[in-house]
Amino acid sequence: MTSQLPAELFQAFTETHYIVHHEPPFTMNIGVFCPDLKKLMAERKALCAAFITAWNPFAQRLSDTENEARQQTLKASLSQRGLAFINGIGQHPGNGWPGEPSVLILDMSREAAKALAGQYEQLAFVWADQTAVPALMQPD
């Protein structure tokens, strides 16, 4: 995982809180079992989940207007593909980087998530299987 990401970005992404705007909202942390994700996946009969944003391609800040347009395109694409998703936000607890609106996509395979993250020029994304332990992944 660390082979392509600079150490400071890897650390920032690992420390980020990945907040899912479900009822009630819950937070995922990299490498930490998430009982709320486990429960959601069981309720929805999902085998895996991906947490992806379209904001700030290649970790370069864009304007809110550009980022919001990119995020709407991502969500429209998911809807067209019939994929269930829940809005969320990736927010680092203390580095001052603005939170990035994101989506938790249920039943998106790791390979499909890699392709989607790559399409939206992301350096990393979060993926979890049925163990409900979110992992930081990179697109190919």
Short mmCIF file of C-alpha atoms in Angstrom, two decimals:
data_model
loop_
_atom_site.label_atom_id
_atom_site.label_comp_id
_atom_site.label_asym_id
_atom_site.label_seq_id
_atom_site.Cartn_x
_atom_site.Cartn_y
_atom_site.Cartn_z
CA MET A 1 0.00 0.00 0.00
CA THR A 2 2.75 2.46 0.87
CA SER A 3 4.80 1.81 -2.27
CA GLN A 4 3.18 4.58 -4.32
CA LEU A 5 1.81 6.96 -1.70
CA PRO A 6 4.11 9.44 0.02
CA ALA A 7 4.40 8.61 3.73
CA GLU A 8 2.63 11.80 4.85
CA LEU A 9 -0.38 11.08 2.61
CA PHE A 10 -0.52 7.46 3.73
CA GLN A 11 -0.53 8.63 7.36
CA ALA A 12 -3.20 11.28 6.69
CA PHE A 13 -5.47 8.81 4.87
CA THR A 14 -4.97 6.24 7.65
CA GLU A 15 -5.87 8.78 10.36
CA THR A 16 -8.93 10.12 8.51
CA HIS A 17 -12.39 9.46 9.91
CA TYR A 18 -14.66 8.03 7.21
CA ILE A 19 -18.13 9.09 8.34
CA VAL A 20 -21.18 7.39 6.82
CA HIS A 21 -24.38 9.45 6.91
CA HIS A 22 -26.58 6.47 7.72
CA GLU A 23 -29.27 6.47 10.41
CA PRO A 24 -27.63 6.71 12.84
CA PRO A 25 -24.36 7.99 11.34
CA PHE A 26 -21.22 5.98 12.02
CA THR A 27 -17.48 6.38 11.57
CA MET A 28 -15.07 3.94 9.96
CA ASN A 29 -11.36 3.96 10.78
CA ILE A 30 -8.67 2.16 8.80
CA GLY A 31 -7.78 -1.22 10.27
CA VAL A 32 -10.44 -1.08 12.99
CA PHE A 33 -13.46 -3.41 13.07
CA CYS A 34 -16.63 -1.37 12.50
CA PRO A 35 -19.71 -3.01 14.06
CA ASP A 36 -22.05 -0.49 12.41
CA LEU A 37 -20.64 -1.34 8.97
CA LYS A 38 -21.00 -5.05 9.76
CA LYS A 39 -24.65 -4.50 10.74
CA LEU A 40 -25.39 -2.40 7.65
CA MET A 41 -23.79 -4.95 5.33
CA ALA A 42 -25.76 -7.76 6.97
CA GLU A 43 -29.04 -5.81 6.70
CA ARG A 44 -28.41 -5.05 3.02
CA LYS A 45 -26.96 -8.51 2.31
CA ALA A 46 -23.79 -6.86 1.00
CA LEU A 47 -20.56 -8.84 0.77
CA CYS A 48 -18.31 -5.78 0.63
CA ALA A 49 -18.33 -2.00 0.53
CA ALA A 50 -16.21 0.82 -0.87
CA PHE A 51 -15.90 4.40 0.39
CA ILE A 52 -14.90 6.70 -2.47
CA THR A 53 -14.85 10.41 -3.28
CA ALA A 54 -14.50 12.33 -6.51
CA TRP A 55 -13.09 15.38 -4.70
CA ASN A 56 -9.58 16.75 -5.12
CA PRO A 57 -8.11 14.48 -7.82
CA PHE A 58 -4.56 13.31 -7.06
CA ALA A 59 -4.87 15.15 -3.69
CA GLN A 60 -4.82 18.52 -5.46
CA ARG A 61 -7.39 20.99 -4.15
CA LEU A 62 -10.04 22.09 -6.62
CA SER A 63 -12.73 24.71 -6.02
CA ASP A 64 -15.85 23.59 -4.18
CA THR A 65 -17.80 24.14 -7.41
CA GLU A 66 -15.50 21.83 -9.39
CA ASN A 67 -15.49 19.23 -6.62
CA GLU A 68 -19.28 19.29 -6.21
CA ALA A 69 -19.71 18.78 -9.97
CA ARG A 70 -17.31 15.82 -9.88
CA GLN A 71 -19.16 14.30 -6.92
CA GLN A 72 -22.54 14.69 -8.65
CA THR A 73 -21.14 12.94 -11.72
CA LEU A 74 -19.93 10.07 -9.52
CA LYS A 75 -23.32 9.72 -7.83
CA ALA A 76 -25.20 9.89 -11.14
CA SER A 77 -22.92 7.19 -12.55
CA LEU A 78 -23.58 4.93 -9.55
CA SER A 79 -27.33 5.48 -9.82
CA GLN A 80 -27.27 4.67 -13.54
CA ARG A 81 -25.45 1.42 -12.72
CA GLY A 82 -28.05 0.55 -10.10
CA LEU A 83 -25.54 0.59 -7.25
CA ALA A 84 -26.76 1.39 -3.74
CA PHE A 85 -24.78 4.06 -1.91
CA ILE A 86 -24.95 6.20 1.20
CA ASN A 87 -23.48 9.68 1.42
CA GLY A 88 -20.60 10.33 3.76
CA ILE A 89 -17.54 12.46 4.32
CA GLY A 90 -13.87 11.77 4.83
CA GLN A 91 -12.57 14.13 7.52
CA HIS A 92 -9.13 14.17 9.10
CA PRO A 93 -9.45 15.00 12.80
CA GLY A 94 -6.74 17.62 12.91
CA ASN A 95 -4.75 18.45 9.78
CA GLY A 96 -6.93 21.33 8.56
CA TRP A 97 -7.70 19.69 5.20
CA PRO A 98 -11.40 20.25 4.42
CA GLY A 99 -13.66 17.21 4.65
CA GLU A 100 -14.36 15.49 1.34
CA PRO A 101 -17.93 14.41 0.59
CA SER A 102 -17.85 10.73 -0.31
CA VAL A 103 -20.10 7.74 -0.85
CA LEU A 104 -20.21 4.30 0.73
CA ILE A 105 -21.08 1.91 -2.09
CA LEU A 106 -22.46 -1.43 -1.03
CA ASP A 107 -21.49 -4.62 -2.85
CA MET A 108 -18.74 -3.03 -4.93
CA SER A 109 -15.93 -5.50 -5.47
CA ARG A 110 -12.35 -4.46 -4.76
CA GLU A 111 -11.52 -4.56 -8.48
CA ALA A 112 -14.55 -2.43 -9.40
CA ALA A 113 -13.68 0.02 -6.61
CA LYS A 114 -10.07 0.23 -7.86
CA ALA A 115 -11.34 1.05 -11.34
CA LEU A 116 -13.81 3.65 -10.06
CA ALA A 117 -11.25 5.34 -7.82
CA GLY A 118 -8.85 5.42 -10.76
CA GLN A 119 -11.51 6.90 -13.02
CA TYR A 120 -11.97 9.76 -10.52
CA GLU A 121 -8.19 10.22 -10.16
CA GLN A 122 -8.04 9.26 -6.48
CA LEU A 123 -4.79 8.21 -4.84
CA ALA A 124 -6.61 5.89 -2.43
CA PHE A 125 -10.01 4.63 -1.33
CA VAL A 126 -11.43 2.59 1.53
CA TRP A 127 -12.68 -0.96 1.02
CA ALA A 128 -14.06 -3.58 3.38
CA ASP A 129 -15.16 -7.17 2.99
CA GLN A 130 -17.49 -9.09 5.32
CA THR A 131 -15.02 -8.73 8.19
CA ALA A 132 -16.04 -5.02 8.31
CA VAL A 133 -12.44 -3.92 8.84
CA PRO A 134 -11.90 -0.96 6.48
CA ALA A 135 -8.64 -1.06 4.54
CA LEU A 136 -6.86 1.67 2.61
CA MET A 137 -6.44 0.66 -1.04
CA GLN A 138 -4.93 2.22 -4.12
CA PRO A 139 -6.24 2.10 -7.67
CA ASP A 140 -4.01 0.29 -10.16
#
